[in-house]
Short mmCIF file of C-alpha atoms in Angstrom, two decimals:
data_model
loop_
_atom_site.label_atom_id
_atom_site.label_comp_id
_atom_site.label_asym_id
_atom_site.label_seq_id
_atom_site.Cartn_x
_atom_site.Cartn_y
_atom_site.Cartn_z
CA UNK Z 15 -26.03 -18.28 -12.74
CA UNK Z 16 -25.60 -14.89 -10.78
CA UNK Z 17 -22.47 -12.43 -11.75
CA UNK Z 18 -19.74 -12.94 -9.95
CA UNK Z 19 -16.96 -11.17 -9.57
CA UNK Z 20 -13.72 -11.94 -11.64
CA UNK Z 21 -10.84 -14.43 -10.47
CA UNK Z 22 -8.18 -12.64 -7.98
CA UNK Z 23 -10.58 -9.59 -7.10
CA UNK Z 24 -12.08 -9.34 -4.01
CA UNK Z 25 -15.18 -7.10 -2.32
CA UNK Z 26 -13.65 -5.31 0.40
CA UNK Z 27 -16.90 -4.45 2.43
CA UNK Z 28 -18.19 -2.56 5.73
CA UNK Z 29 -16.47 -4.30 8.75
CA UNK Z 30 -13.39 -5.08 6.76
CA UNK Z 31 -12.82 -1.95 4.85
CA UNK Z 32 -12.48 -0.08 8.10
CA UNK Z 33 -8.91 -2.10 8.59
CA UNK Z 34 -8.06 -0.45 5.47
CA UNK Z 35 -8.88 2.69 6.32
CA UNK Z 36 -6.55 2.52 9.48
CA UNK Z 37 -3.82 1.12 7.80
CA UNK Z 38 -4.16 3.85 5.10
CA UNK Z 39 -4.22 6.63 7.68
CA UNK Z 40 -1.11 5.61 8.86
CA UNK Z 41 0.70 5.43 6.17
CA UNK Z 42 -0.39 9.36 5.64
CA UNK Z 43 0.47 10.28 9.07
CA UNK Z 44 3.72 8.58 8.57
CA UNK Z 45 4.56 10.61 5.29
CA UNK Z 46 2.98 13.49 6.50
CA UNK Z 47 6.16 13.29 9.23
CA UNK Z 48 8.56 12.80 6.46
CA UNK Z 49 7.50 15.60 4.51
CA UNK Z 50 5.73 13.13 1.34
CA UNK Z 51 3.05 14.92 -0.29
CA UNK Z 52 0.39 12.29 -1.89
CA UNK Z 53 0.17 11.82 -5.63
CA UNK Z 54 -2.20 10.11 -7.45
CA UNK Z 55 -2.38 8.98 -11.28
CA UNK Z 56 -3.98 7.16 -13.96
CA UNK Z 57 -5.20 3.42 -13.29
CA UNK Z 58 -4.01 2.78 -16.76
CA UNK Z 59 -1.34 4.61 -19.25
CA UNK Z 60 0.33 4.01 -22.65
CA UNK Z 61 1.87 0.24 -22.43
CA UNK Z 62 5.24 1.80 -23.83
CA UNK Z 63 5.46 3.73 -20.34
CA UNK Z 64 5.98 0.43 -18.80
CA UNK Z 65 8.18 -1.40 -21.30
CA UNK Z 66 10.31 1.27 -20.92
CA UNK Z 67 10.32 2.28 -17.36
CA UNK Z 68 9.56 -1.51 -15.95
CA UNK Z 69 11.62 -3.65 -18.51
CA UNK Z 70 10.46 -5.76 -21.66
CA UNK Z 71 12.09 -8.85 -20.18
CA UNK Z 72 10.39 -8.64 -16.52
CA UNK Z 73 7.65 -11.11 -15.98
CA UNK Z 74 5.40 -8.26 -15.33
CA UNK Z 75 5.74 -6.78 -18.63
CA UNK Z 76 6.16 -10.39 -20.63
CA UNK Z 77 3.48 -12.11 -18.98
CA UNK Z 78 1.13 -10.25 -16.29
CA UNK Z 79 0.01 -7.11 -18.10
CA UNK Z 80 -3.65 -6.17 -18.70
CA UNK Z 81 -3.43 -4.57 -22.13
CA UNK Z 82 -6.08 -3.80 -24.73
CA UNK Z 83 -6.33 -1.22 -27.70
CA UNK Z 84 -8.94 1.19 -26.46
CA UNK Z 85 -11.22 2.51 -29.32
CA UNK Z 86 -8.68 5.31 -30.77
CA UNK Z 87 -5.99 1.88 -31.38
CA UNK Z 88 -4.03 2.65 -28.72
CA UNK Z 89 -2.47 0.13 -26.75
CA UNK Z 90 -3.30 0.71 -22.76
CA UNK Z 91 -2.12 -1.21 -20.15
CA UNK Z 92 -3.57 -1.50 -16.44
CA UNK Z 93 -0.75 0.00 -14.30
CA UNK Z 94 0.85 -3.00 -12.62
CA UNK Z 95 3.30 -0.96 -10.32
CA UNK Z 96 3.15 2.54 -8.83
CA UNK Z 97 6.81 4.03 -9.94
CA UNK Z 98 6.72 4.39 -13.79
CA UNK Z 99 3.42 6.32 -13.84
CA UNK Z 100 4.49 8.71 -10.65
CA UNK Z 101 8.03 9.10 -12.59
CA UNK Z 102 5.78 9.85 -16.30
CA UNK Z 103 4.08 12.50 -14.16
CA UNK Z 104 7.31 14.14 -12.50
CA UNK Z 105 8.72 14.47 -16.05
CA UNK Z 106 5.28 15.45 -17.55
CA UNK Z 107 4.68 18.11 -15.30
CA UNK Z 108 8.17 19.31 -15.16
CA UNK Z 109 8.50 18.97 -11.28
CA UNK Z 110 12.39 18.37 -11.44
CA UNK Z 111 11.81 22.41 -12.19
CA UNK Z 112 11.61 22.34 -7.79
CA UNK Z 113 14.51 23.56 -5.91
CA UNK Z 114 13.97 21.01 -3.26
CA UNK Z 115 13.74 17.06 -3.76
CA UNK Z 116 10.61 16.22 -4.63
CA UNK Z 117 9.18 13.46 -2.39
CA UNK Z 118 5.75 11.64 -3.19
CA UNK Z 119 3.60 9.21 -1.78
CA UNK Z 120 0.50 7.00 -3.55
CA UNK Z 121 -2.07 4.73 -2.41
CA UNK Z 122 -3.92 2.66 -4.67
CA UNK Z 123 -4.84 -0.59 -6.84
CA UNK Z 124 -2.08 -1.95 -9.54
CA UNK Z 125 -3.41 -4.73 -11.63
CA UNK Z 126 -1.46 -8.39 -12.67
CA UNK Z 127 -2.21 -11.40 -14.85
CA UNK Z 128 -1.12 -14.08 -12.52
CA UNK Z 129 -1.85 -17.32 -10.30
CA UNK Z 130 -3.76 -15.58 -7.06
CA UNK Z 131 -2.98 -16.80 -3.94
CA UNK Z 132 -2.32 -16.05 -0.39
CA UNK Z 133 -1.43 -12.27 0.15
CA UNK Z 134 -1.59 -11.92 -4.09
CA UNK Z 135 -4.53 -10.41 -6.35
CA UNK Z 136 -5.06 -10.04 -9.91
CA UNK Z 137 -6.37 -6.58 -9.08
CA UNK Z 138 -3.94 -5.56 -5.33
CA UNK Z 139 -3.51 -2.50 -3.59
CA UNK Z 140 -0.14 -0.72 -3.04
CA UNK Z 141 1.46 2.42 -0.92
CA UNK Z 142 4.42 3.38 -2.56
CA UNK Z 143 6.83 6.16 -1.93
CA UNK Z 144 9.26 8.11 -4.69
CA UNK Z 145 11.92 10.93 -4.02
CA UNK Z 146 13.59 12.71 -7.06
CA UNK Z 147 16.57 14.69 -7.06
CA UNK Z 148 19.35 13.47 -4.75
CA UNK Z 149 22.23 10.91 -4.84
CA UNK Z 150 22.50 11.21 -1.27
CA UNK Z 151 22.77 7.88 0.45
CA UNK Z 152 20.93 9.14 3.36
CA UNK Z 153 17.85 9.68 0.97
CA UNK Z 154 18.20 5.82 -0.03
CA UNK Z 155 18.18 5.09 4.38
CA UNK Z 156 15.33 7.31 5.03
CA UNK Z 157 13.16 5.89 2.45
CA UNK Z 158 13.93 2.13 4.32
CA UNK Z 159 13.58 4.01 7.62
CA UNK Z 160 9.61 5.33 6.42
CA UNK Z 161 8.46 1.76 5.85
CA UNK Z 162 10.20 0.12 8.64
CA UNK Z 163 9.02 2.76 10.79
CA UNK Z 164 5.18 1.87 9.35
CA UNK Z 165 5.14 -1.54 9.93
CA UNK Z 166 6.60 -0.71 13.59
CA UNK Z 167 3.53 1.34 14.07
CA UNK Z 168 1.11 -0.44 12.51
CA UNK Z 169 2.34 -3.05 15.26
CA UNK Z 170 4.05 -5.64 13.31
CA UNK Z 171 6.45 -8.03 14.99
CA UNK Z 172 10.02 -8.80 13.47
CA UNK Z 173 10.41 -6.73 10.82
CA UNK Z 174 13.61 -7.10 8.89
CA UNK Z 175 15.17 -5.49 6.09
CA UNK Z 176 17.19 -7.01 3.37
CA UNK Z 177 19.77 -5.11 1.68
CA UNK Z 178 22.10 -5.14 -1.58
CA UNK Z 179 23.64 -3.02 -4.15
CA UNK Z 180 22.92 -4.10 -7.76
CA UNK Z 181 25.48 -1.67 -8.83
CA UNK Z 182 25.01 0.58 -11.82
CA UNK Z 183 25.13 0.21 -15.50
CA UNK Z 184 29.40 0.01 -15.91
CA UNK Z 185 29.46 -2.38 -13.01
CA UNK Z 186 26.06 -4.47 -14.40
CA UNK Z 187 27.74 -5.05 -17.46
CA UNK Z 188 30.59 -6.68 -16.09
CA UNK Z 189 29.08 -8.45 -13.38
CA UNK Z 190 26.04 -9.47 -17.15
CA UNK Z 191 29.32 -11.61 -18.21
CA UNK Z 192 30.61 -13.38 -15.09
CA UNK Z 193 26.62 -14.71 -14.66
CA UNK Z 194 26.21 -15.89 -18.15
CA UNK Z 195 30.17 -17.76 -17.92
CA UNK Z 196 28.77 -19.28 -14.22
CA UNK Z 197 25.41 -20.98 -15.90
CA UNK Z 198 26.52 -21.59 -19.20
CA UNK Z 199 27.33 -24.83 -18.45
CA UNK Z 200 24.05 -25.51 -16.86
CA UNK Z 201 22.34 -22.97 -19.28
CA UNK Z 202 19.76 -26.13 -21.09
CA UNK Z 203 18.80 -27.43 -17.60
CA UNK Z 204 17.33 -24.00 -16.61
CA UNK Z 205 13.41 -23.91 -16.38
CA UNK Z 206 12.27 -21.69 -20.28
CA UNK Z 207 12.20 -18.42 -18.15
CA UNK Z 208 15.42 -18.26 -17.43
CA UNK Z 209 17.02 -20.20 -20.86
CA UNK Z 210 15.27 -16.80 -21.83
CA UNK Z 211 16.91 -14.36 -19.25
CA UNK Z 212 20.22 -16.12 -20.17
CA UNK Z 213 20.66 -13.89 -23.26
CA UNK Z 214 18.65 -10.90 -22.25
CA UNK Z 215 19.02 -10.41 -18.65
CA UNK Z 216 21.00 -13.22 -16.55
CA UNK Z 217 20.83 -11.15 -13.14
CA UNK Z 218 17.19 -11.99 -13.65
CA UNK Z 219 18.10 -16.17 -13.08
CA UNK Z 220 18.86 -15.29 -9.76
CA UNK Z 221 15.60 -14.35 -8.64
CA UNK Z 222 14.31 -17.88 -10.19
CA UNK Z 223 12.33 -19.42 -7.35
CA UNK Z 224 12.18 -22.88 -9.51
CA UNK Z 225 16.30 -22.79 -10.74
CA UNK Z 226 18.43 -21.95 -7.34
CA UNK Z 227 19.45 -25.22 -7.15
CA UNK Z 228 22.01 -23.90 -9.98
CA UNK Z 229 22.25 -20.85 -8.60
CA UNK Z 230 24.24 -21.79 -5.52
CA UNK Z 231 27.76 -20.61 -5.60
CA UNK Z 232 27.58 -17.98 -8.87
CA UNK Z 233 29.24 -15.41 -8.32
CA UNK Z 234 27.66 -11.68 -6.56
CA UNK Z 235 27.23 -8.54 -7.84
CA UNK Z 236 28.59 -6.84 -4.43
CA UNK Z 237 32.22 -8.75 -5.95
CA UNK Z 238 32.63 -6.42 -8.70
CA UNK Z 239 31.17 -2.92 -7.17
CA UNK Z 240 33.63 -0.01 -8.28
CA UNK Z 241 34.57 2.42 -5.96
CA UNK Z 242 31.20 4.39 -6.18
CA UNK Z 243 28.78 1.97 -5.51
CA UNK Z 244 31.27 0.82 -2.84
CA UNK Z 245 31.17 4.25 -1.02
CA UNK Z 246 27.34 4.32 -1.68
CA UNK Z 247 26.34 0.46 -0.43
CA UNK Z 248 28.90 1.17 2.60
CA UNK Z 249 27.01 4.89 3.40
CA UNK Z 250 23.54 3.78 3.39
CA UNK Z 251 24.18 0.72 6.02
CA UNK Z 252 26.14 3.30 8.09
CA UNK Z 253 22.86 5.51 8.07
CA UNK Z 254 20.93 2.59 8.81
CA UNK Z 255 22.72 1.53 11.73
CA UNK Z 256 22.44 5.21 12.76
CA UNK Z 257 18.89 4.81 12.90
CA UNK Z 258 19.04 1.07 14.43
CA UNK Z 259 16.86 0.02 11.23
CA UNK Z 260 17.84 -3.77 11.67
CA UNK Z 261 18.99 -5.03 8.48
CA UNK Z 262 21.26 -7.70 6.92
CA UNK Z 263 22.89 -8.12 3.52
CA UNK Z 264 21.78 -10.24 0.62
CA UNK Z 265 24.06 -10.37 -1.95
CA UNK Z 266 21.35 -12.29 -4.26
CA UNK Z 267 18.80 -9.44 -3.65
CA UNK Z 268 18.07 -8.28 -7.21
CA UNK Z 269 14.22 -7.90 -7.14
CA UNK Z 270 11.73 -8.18 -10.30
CA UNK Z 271 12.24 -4.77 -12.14
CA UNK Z 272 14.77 -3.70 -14.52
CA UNK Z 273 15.11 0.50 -13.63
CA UNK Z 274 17.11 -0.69 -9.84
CA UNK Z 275 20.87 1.35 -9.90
CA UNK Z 276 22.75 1.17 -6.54
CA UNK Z 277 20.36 0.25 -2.96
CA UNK Z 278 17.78 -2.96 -3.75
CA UNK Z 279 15.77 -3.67 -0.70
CA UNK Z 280 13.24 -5.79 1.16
CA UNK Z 281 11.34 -6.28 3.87
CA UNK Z 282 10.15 -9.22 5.89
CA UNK Z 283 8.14 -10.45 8.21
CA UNK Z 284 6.76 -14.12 9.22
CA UNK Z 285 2.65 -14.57 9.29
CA UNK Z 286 2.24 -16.13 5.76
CA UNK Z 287 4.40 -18.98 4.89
CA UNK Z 288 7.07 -19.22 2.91
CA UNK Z 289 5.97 -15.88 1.28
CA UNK Z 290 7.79 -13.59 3.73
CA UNK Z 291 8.37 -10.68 1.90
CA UNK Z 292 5.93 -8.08 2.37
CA UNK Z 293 7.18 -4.97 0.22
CA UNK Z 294 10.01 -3.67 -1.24
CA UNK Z 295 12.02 -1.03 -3.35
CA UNK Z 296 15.50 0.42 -4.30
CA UNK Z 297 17.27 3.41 -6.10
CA UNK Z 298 16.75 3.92 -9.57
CA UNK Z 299 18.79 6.71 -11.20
CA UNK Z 300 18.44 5.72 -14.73
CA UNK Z 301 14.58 6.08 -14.96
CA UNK Z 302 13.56 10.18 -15.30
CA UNK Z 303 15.73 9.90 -18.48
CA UNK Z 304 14.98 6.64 -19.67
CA UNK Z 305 11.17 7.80 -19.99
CA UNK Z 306 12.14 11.34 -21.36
CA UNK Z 307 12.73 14.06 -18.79
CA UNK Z 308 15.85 15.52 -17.99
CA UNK Z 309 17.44 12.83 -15.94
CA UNK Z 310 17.39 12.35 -12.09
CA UNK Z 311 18.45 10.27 -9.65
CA UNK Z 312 15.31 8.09 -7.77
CA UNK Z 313 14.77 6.31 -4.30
CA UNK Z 314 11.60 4.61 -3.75
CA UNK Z 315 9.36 1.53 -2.38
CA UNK Z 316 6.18 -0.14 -2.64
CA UNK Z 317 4.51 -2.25 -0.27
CA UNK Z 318 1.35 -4.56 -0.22
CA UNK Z 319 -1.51 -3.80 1.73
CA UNK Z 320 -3.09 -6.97 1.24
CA UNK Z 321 0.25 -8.89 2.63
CA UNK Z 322 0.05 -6.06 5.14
CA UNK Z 323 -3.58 -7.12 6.56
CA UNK Z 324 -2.62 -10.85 6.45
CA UNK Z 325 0.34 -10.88 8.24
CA UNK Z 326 -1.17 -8.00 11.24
CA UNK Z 327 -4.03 -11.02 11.35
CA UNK Z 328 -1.29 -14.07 11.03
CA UNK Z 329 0.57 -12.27 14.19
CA UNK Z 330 -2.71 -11.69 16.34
CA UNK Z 331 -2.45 -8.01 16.06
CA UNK Z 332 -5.59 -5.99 16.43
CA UNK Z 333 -6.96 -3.73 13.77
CA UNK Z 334 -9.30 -1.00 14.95
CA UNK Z 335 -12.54 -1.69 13.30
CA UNK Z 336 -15.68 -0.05 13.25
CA UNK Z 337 -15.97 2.90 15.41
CA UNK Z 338 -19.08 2.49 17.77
CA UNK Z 339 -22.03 4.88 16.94
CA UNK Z 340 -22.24 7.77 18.85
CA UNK Z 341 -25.86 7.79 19.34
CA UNK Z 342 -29.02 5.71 18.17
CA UNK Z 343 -32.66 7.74 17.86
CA UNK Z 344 -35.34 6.71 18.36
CA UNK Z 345 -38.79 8.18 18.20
CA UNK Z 346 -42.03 6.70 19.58
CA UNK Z 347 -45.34 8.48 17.59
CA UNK Z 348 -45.72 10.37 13.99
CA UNK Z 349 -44.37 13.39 15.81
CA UNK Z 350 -41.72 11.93 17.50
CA UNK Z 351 -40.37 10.60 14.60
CA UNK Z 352 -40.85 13.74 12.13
CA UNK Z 353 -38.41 15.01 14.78
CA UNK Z 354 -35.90 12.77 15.36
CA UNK Z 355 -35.03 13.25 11.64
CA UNK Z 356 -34.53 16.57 12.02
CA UNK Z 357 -32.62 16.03 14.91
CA UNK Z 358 -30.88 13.17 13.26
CA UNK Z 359 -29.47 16.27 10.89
CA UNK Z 360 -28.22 18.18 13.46
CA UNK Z 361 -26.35 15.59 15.50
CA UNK Z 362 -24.48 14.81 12.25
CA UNK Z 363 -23.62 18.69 11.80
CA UNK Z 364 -22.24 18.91 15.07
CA UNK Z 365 -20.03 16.14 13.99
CA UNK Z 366 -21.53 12.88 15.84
CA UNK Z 367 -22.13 9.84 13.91
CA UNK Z 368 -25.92 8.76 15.11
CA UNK Z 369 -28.59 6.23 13.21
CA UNK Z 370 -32.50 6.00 12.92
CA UNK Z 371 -34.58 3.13 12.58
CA UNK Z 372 -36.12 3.11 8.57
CA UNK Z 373 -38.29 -0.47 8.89
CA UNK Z 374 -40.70 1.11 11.55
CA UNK Z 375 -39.51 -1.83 14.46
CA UNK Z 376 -40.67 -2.49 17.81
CA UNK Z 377 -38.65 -0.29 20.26
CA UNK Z 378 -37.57 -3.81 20.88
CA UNK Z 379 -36.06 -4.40 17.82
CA UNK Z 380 -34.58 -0.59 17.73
CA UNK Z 381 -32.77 -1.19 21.02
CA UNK Z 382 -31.20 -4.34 19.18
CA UNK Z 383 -30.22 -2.50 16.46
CA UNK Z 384 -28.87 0.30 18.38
CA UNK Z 385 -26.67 -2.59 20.16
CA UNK Z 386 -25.47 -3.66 16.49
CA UNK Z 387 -24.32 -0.24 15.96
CA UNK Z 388 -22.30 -0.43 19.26
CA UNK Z 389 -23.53 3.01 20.03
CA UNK Z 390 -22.45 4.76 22.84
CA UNK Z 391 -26.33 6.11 23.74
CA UNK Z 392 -29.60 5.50 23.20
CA UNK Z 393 -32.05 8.84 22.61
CA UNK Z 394 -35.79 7.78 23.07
CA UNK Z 395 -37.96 10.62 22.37
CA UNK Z 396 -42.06 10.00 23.06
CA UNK Z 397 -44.85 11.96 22.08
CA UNK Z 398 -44.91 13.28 25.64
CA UNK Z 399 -41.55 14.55 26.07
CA UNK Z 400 -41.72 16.37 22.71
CA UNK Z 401 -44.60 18.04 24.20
CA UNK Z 402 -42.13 18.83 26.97
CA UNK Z 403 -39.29 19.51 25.58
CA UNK Z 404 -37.49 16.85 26.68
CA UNK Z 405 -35.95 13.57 25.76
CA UNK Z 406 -34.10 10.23 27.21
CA UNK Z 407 -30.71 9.67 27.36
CA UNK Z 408 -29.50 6.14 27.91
CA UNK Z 409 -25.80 5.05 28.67
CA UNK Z 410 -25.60 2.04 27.12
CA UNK Z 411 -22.74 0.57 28.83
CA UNK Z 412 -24.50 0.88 32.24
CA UNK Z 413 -27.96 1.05 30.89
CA UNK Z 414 -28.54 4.05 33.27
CA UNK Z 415 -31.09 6.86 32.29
CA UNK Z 416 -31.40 10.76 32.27
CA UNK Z 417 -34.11 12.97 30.92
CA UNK Z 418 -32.20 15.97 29.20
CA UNK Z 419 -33.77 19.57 27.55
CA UNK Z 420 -34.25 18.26 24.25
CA UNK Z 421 -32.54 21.80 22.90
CA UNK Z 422 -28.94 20.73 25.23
CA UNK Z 423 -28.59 16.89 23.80
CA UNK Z 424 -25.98 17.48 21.13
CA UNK Z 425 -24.30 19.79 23.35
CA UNK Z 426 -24.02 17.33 25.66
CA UNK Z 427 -23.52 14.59 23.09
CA UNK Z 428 -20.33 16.56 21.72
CA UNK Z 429 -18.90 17.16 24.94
CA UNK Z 430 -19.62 13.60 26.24
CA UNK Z 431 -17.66 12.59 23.46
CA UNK Z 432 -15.08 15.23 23.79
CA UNK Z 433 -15.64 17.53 20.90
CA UNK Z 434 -15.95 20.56 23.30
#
């Protein structure tokens, strides 16, 4: 039986990898706008990082971790989300030293033990965002405004964003009590997750796809906010509706991780059934110190590309694919073809993408392939020509033809294509 590759990976390959490449771009153009600089760090890190900055009773931590001892019996885990390690490096590298906030940006695979399915991958790609150093509320709106304004111009349709305040710790605590009092009478009927969460973290039962039967009428968080998450939860929708993000509240929006203070938030679109959500993220002003550094206040989000491509193709919206070629070669003779590869070189110099035939075809078969490659022109160079110093130039989308100074064709190439 032939390798294959491992359950919930997939092999993103030419044709399809250019739709990442677009959707990547714009996600750096879009930061580039909001002044995020890119940051990018280990694929794996010390498992405490994550039991401490994630949460030992998350489902990520308890159940979908890749972790192994490497061979110096350390225990290493596969990073599962982008936020802990970017927050281990802000405190390792002592960036809360800056005078300004620091605002980051990352792009790149996060790894989870679970059931694949549609939109979800044991290995899955993420762009996140992280800002350190402000309690501003307007901080926690612009990071909402970056994604919503990425999905906008990637070209997604109906874009929402959920909001709610989870409070912080004083308010948590209080709020810990009224939860456990609401399902303690119900507390044996509750699937084994959340019997678990009962004790350790009851906000947690609320998230329970399988128990919200029993979850209908507890109480919400945004009942006991004091005064300062009050003023915070009311600032950030005022921002929001400044910047006509469209949102609404959910008061039962407490999302999977444990490190959330103050804004929790969602977004969601329609394209892939009853999974709607398509990325997420909130404040977390607890987490520089609970991993070490001198404390800070964070804002952040991360967002799936993989739910990303799904619902663009769910919604009929096109991708740009594969750029055409700019121009195929192709040499008839020994001669002709010693110097088409040296032209070859100097077309891709001057910055034009252009191809060769390597399986010595027909100039049949070479016009075929030229048409596979979508490209743009067609240079046929003969032994006679090269003994003139010309060449043949043909437009493919007209099929019309022009003999050219062999010395002026990437000049003309470049400014054909507008790179003069």
């Amino acid at each position: 039986m032939s390798i294959q590759k491992p359950k919930g990976t997939q092999d993103l390959l030419p044709g399809e990898i250019e739709k990442w490449h677009y959707i990547e771009a714009k996600a750096r153009e879009v930061c580039q706008r909001f002044n995020f600089r890119e940051i990018r760090t280990p694929m794996f890190e010390h498992t405490e990082l994550f039991q401490r900055g994630v949460g030992e009773t998350t489902d990520i931590v308890e159940k979908e971790m890749y972790t192994f001892l490497d061979k110096g019996d350390r225990s290493i885990s596969l990073r599962p989300e982008g936020t802990a390690g970017v927050v281990r490096s802000y405190v390792e590298n002592k960036l809360y030293g800056e005078p300004d906030v620091s605002k980051m940006y990352y792009i790149g695979p996060m790894f989870r033990y679970e059931q694949p399915q549609a939109g979800r991958y044991r290995q899955f790609h993420q762009f996140g965002i992280e800002a350190f150093g402000s309690v501003d509320p307007s901080l926690d709106a612009e990071i909402i405004a970056l994604g919503y304004t990425f999905y906008k111009e990637l070209g997604l349709k109906d874009v929402t964003v959920e909001i709610n305040s989870v409070g912080n710790p004083a308010v948590r605590a209080v709020y810990r009590e009224k939860i456990q009092e609401f399902f303690a009478p119900v507390k044996d009927k509750l699937c084994k997750d959340c019997q678990s969460r009962y004790d350790r973290n009851p906000m947690r039962i609320l998230d329970c796809k399988v128990d919200q039967k029993y979850g209908e009428g507890a109480p919400t968080i945004l009942e006991y906010l004091d005064e300062e998450c009050q003023t915070h939860f009311q600032a950030v929708q005022g921002y929001l509706a400044a910047m006509e993000i469209p949102f609404r509240i959910n008061p039962r929006l407490v999302r999977g991780l444990d490190y959330y203070t103050h804004t929790a938030f969602e977004y969601k679109a329609a394209g892939i059934g009853a999974i709607d959500t398509i990325g997420g993220g909130g404040r977390y002003n607890g987490l520089v110190g609970e991993i070490g550094g001198t404390d800070q206040p964070g804002v952040g989000f991360g967002l799936g590309m993989e739910r990303i491509l799904l619902v663009l193709q769910a919604q009929g919206v096109d991708i740009p694919g594969v750029k055409p070629l700019d121009v195929y070669l192709i040499g008839l003779g020994e001669a002709a073809e010693r110097e088409c590869v040296k032209l070859l070189q100097n077309l891709r110099l001057a910055g034009l993408s252009a191809e060769k035939d390597y399986l010595g075809r027909k100039i049949k078969a070479k016009m075929k392939s030229a048409d596979r490659y979508n490209a743009a022109y067609v240079a046929i160079l003969g032994e006679d020509e090269l003994a003139k110093g010309e060449i043949t130039l043909k437009t493919m989308a007209t099929g019309e033809q022009e003999t050219l100074p062999l010395a002026d064709l990437v000049q003309t190439l470049r400014e054909r294509a507008g790179q003069v």
